[in-house]
PDB file of C-alpha atoms in Angstrom:
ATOM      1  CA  UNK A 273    -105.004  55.276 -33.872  1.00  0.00           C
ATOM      2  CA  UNK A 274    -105.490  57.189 -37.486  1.00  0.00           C
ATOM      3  CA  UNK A 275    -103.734  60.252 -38.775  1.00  0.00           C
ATOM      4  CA  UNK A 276    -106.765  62.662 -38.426  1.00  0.00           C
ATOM      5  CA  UNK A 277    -108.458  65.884 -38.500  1.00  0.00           C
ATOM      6  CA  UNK A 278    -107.469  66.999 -34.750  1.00  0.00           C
ATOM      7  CA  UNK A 279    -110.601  69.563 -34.694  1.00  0.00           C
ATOM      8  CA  UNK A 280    -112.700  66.582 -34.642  1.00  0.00           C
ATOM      9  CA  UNK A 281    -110.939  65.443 -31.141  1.00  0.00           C
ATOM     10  CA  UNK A 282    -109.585  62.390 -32.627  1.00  0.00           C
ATOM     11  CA  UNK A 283    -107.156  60.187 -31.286  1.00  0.00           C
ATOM     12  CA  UNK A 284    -103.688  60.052 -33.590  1.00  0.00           C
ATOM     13  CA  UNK A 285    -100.632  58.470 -33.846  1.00  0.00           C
ATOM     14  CA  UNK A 286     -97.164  60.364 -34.735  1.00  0.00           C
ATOM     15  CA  UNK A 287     -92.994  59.725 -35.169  1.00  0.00           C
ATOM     16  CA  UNK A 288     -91.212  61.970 -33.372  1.00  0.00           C
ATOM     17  CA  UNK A 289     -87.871  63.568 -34.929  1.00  0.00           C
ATOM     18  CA  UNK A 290     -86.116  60.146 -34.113  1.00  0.00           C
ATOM     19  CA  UNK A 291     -88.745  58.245 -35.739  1.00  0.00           C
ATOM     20  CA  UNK A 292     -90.456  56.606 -31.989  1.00  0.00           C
ATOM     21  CA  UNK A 293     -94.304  56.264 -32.900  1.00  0.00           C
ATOM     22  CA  UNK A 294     -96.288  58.269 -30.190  1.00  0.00           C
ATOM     23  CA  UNK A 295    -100.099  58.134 -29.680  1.00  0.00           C
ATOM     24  CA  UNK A 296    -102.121  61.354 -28.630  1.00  0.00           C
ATOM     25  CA  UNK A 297    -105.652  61.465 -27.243  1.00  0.00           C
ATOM     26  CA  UNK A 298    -107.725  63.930 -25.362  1.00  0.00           C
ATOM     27  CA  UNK A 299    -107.480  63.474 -21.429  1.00  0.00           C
ATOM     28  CA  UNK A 300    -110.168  60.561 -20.102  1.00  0.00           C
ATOM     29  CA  UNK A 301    -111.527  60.776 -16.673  1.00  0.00           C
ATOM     30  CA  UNK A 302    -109.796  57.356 -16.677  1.00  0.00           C
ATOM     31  CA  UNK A 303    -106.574  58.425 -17.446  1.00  0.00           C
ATOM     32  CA  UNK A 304    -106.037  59.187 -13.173  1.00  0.00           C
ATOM     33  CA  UNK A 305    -104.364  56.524 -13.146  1.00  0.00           C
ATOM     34  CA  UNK A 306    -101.812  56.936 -15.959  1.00  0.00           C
ATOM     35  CA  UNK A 307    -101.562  60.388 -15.041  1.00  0.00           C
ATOM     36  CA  UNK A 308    -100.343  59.756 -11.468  1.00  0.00           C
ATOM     37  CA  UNK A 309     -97.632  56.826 -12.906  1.00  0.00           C
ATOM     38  CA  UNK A 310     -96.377  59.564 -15.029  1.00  0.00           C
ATOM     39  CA  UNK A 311     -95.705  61.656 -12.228  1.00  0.00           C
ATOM     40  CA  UNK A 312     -92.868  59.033 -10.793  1.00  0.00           C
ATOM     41  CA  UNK A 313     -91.730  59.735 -14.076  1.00  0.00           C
ATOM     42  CA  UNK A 314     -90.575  62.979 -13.530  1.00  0.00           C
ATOM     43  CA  UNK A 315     -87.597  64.295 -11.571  1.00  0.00           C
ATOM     44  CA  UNK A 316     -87.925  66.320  -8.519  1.00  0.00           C
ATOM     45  CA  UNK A 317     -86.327  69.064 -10.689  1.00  0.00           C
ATOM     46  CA  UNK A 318     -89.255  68.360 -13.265  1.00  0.00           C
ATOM     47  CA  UNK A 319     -92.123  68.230 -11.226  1.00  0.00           C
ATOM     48  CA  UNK A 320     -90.828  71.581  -9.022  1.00  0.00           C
ATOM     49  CA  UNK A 321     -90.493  73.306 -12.513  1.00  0.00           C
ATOM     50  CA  UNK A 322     -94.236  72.551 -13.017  1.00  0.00           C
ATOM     51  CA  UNK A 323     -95.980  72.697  -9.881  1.00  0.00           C
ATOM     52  CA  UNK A 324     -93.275  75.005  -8.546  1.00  0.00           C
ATOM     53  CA  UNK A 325     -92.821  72.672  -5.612  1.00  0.00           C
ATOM     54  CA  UNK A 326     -91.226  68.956  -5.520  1.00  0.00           C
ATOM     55  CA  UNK A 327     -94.455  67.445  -4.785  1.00  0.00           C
ATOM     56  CA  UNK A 328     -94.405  63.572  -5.631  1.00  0.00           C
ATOM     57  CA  UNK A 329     -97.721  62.836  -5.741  1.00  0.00           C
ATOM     58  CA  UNK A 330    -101.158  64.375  -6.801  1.00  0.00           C
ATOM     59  CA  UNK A 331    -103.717  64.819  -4.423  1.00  0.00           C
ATOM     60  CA  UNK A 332    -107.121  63.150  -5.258  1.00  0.00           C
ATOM     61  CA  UNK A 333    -108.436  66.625  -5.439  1.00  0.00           C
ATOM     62  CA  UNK A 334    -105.515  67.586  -8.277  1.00  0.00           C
ATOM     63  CA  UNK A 335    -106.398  64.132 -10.127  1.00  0.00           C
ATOM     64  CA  UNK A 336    -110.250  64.858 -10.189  1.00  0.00           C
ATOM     65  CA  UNK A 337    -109.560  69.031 -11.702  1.00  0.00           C
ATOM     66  CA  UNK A 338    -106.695  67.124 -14.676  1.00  0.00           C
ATOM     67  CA  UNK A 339    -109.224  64.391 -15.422  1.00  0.00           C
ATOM     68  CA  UNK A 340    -112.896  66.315 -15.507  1.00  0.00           C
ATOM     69  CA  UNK A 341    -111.982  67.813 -18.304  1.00  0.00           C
ATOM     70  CA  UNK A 342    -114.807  69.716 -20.817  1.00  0.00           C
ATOM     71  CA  UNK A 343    -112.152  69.971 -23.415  1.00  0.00           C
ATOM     72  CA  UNK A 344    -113.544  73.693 -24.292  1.00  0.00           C
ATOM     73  CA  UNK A 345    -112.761  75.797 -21.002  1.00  0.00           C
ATOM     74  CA  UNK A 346    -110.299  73.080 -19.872  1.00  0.00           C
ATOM     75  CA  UNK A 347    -108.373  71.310 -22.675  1.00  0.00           C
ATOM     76  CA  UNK A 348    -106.138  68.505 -21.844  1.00  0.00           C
ATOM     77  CA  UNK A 349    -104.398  66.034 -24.264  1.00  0.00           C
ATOM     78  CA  UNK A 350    -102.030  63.686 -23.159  1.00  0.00           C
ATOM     79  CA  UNK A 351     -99.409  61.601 -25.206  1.00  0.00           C
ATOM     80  CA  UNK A 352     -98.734  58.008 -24.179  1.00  0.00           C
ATOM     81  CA  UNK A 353     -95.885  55.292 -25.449  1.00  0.00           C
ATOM     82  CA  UNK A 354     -97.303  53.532 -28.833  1.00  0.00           C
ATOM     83  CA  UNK A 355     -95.202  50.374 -28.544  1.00  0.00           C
ATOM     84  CA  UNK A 356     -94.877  49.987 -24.594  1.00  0.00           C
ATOM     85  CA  UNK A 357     -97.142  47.377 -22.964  1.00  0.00           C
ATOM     86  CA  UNK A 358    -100.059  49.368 -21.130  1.00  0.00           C
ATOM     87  CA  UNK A 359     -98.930  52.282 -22.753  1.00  0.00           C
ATOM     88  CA  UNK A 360     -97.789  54.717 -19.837  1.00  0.00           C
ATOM     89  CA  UNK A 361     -98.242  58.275 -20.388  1.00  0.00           C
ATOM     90  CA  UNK A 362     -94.692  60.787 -22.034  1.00  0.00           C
ATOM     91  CA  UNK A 363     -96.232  63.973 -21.390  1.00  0.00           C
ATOM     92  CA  UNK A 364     -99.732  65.678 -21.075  1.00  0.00           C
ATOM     93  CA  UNK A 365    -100.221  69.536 -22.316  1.00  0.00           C
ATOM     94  CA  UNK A 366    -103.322  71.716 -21.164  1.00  0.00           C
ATOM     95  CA  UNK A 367    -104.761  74.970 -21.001  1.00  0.00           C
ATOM     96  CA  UNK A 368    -107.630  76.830 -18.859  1.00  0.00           C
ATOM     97  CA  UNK A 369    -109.579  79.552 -19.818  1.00  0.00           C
ATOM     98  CA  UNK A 370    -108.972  82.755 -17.522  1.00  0.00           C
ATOM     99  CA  UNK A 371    -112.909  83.375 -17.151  1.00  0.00           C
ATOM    100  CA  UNK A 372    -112.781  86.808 -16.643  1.00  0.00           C
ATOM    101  CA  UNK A 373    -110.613  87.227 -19.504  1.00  0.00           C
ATOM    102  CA  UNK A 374    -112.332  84.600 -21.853  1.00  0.00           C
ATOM    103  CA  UNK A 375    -109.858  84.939 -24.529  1.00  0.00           C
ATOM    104  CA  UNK A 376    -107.099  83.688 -22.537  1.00  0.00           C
ATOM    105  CA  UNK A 377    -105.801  80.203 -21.110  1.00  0.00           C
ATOM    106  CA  UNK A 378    -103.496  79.584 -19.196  1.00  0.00           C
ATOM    107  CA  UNK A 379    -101.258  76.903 -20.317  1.00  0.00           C
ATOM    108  CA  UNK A 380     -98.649  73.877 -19.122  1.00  0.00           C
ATOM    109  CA  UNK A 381     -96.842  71.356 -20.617  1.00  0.00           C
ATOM    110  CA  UNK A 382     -95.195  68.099 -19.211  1.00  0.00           C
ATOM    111  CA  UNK A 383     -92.755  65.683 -21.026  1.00  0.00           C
ATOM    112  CA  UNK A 384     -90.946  63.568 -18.438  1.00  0.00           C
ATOM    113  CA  UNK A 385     -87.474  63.515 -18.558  1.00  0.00           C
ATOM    114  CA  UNK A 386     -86.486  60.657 -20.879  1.00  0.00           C
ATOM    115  CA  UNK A 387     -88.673  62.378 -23.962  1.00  0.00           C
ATOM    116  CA  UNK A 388     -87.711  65.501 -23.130  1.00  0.00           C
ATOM    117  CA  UNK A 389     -85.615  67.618 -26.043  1.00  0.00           C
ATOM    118  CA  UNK A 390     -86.966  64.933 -28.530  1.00  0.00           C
ATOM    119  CA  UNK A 391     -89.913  67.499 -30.238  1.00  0.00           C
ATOM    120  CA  UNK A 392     -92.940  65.806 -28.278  1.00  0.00           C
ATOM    121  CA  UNK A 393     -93.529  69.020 -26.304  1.00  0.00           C
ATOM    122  CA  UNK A 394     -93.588  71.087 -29.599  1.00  0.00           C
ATOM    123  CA  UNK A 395     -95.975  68.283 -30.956  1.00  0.00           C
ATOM    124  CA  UNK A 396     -98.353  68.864 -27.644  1.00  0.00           C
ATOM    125  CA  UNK A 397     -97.990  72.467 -28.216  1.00  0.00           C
ATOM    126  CA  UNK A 398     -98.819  72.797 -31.960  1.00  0.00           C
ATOM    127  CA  UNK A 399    -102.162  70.874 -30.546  1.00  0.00           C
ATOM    128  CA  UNK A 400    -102.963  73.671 -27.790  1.00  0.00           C
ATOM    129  CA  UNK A 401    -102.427  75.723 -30.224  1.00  0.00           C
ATOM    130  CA  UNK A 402    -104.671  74.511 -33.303  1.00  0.00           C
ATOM    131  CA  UNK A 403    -107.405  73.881 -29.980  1.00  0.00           C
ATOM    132  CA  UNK A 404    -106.643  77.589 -29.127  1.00  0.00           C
ATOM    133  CA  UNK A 405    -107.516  78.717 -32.538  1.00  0.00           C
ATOM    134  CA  UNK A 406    -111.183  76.899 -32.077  1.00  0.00           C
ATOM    135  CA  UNK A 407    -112.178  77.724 -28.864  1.00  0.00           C
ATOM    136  CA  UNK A 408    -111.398  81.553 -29.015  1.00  0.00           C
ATOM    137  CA  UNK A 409    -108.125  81.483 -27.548  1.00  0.00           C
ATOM    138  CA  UNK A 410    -105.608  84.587 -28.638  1.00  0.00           C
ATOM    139  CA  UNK A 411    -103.583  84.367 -26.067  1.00  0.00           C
ATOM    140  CA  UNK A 412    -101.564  81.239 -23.968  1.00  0.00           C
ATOM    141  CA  UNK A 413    -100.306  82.177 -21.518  1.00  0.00           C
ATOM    142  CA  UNK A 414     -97.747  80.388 -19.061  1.00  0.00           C
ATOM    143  CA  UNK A 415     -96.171  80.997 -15.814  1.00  0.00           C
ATOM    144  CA  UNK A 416     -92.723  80.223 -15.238  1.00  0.00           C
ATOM    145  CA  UNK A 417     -89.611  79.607 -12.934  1.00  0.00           C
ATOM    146  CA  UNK A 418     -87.129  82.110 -13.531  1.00  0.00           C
ATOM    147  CA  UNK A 419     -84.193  78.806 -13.226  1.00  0.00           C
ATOM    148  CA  UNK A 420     -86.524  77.615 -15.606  1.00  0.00           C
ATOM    149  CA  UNK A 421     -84.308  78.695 -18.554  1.00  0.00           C
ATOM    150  CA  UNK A 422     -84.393  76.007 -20.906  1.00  0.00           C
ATOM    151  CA  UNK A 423     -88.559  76.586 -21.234  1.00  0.00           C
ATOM    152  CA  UNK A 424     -88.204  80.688 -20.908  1.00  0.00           C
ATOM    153  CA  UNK A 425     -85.845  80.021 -23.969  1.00  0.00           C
ATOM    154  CA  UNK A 426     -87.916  77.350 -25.755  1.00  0.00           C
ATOM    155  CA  UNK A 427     -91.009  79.928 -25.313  1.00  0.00           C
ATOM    156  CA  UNK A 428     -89.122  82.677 -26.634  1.00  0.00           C
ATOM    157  CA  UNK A 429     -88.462  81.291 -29.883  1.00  0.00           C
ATOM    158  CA  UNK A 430     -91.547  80.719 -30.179  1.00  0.00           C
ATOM    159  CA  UNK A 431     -92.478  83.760 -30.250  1.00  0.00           C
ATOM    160  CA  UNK A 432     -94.022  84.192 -26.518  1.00  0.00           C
ATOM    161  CA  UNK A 433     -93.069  87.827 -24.539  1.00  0.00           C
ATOM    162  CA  UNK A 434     -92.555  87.261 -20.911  1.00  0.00           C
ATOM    163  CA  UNK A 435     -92.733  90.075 -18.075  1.00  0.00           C
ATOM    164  CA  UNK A 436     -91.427  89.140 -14.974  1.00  0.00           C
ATOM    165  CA  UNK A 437     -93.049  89.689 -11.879  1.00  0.00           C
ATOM    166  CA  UNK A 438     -93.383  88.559  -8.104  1.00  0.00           C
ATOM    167  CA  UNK A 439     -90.518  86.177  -8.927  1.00  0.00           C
ATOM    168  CA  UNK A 440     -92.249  83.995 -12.129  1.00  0.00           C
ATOM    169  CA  UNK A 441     -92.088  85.122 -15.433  1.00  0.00           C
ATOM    170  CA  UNK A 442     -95.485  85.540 -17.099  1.00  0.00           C
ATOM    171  CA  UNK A 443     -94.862  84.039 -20.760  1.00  0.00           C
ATOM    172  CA  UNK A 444     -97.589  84.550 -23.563  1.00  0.00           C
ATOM    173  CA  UNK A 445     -97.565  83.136 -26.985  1.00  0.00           C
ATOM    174  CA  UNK A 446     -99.794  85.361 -29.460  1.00  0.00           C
ATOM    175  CA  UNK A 447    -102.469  82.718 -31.029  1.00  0.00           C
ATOM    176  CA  UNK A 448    -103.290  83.767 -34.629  1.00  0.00           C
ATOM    177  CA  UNK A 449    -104.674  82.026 -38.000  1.00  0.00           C
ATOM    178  CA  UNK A 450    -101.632  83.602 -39.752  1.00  0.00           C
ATOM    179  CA  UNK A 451     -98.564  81.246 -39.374  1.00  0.00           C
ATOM    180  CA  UNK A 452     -96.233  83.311 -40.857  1.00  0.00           C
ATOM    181  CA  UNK A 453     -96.459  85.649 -38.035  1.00  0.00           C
ATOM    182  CA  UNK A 454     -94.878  83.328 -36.159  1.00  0.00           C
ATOM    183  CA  UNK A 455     -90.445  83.987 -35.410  1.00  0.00           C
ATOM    184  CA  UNK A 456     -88.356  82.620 -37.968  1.00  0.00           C
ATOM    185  CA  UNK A 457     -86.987  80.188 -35.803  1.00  0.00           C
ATOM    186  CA  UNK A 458     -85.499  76.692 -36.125  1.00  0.00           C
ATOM    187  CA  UNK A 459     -88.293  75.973 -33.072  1.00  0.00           C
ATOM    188  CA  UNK A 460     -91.286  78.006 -34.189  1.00  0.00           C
ATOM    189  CA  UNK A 461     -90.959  76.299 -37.913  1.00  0.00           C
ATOM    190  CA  UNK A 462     -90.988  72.902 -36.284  1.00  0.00           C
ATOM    191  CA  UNK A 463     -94.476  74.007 -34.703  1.00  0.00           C
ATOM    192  CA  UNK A 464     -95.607  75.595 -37.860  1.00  0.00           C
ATOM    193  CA  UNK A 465     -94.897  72.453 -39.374  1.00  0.00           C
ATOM    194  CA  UNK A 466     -97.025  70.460 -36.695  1.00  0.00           C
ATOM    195  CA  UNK A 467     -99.719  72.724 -36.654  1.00  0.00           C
ATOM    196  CA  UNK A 468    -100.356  72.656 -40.731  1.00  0.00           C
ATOM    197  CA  UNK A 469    -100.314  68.839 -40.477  1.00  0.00           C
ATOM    198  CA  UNK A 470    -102.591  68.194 -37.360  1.00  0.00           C
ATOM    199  CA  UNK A 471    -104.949  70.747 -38.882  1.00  0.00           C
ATOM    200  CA  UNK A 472    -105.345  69.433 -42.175  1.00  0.00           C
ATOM    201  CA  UNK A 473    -108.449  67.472 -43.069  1.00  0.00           C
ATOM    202  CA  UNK A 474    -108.736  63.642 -42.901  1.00  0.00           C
TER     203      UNK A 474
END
């Protein structure tokens, strides 16, 4: 995997903070597979602070809708281990347009627990972020846990305003072409950083 232009959906290959090489890639419809693995991955606490239930497995149904991906309405990139045998999947980030508010997606993201608090979920957002910017996104959105403090916090400093209501709080993180409108934050200039380096030019 090559260091390029991530507007042309390549596939890439980055250190994070600690220097551990990391390879990302769009979602495959064969990636079911490594997608399901990665779910073992994550603690019961992880998984019920995404799905906002302890499942422990995905349904074929859930593994069909992560994997038929168009990567316009429905973007998906995962990140997968660059010097691991078979190369099992860290984390996966996504967002879906709202399609009767086009310029909207809702948005998750995924790190399983040994990666997490290591900089590859800011990574996997900085790409949302730069695919935001070229599918007419202005807005991601996420939903969140209210126990969920360490991502209410991580979104905040990012820059995202969340409303709570019926129990979740409703995060959303402004998406604009002007970088310096983003916080002046130890977190947001880590994804500045990532998005001016994924979106320059081969």
């Amino acid at each position: 995997m090559n260091h390029k232009c991530l507007d042309a959906d390549n596939e890439f290959t980055l250190a994070l903070q600690d220097g551990e090489l990391v390879d990302f890639r769009p979602v495959r419809q064969d990636d079911r597979e490594t997608i399901q693995n990665g779910m073992s991955s994550l603690s019961v606490r992880s998984r019920r602070f995404r799905f906002f239930t302890p499942i422990s497995k995905l349904s074929d149904t859930l593994l069909h809708y992560f994997t038929e991906v168009d990567q316009h309405n429905h973007v998906a990139w995962i990140a997968l281990a660059h010097d691991t045998p078979e190369h099992p999947g860290l984390g996966i980030a996504r967002f879906i347009r709202i399609q009767d508010q086009p310029t909207i997606a809702e948005f998750a993201v995924v790190i399983i627990d040994g990666y997490q608090k290591r900089g590859l979920g800011t990574i996997l957002m900085a790409i949302l972020y730069l695919k935001g910017q070229t599918k007419g996104i202005n807005v991601l959105r996420a939903f969140v846990l209210p126990e969920n403090t360490v991502m209410i916090g991580w979104l905040r400093r990012l820059g995202a305003v969340g409303i709570y209501e019926n129990g979740i709080y409703r995060m959303d993180l402004t998406v604009g072409g002007d970088l310096s409108a983003l916080p002046q934050t130890e977190t947001a200039r880590l994804l500045r950083h990532y998005i001016e380096r994924l979106g320059q030019p081969a």
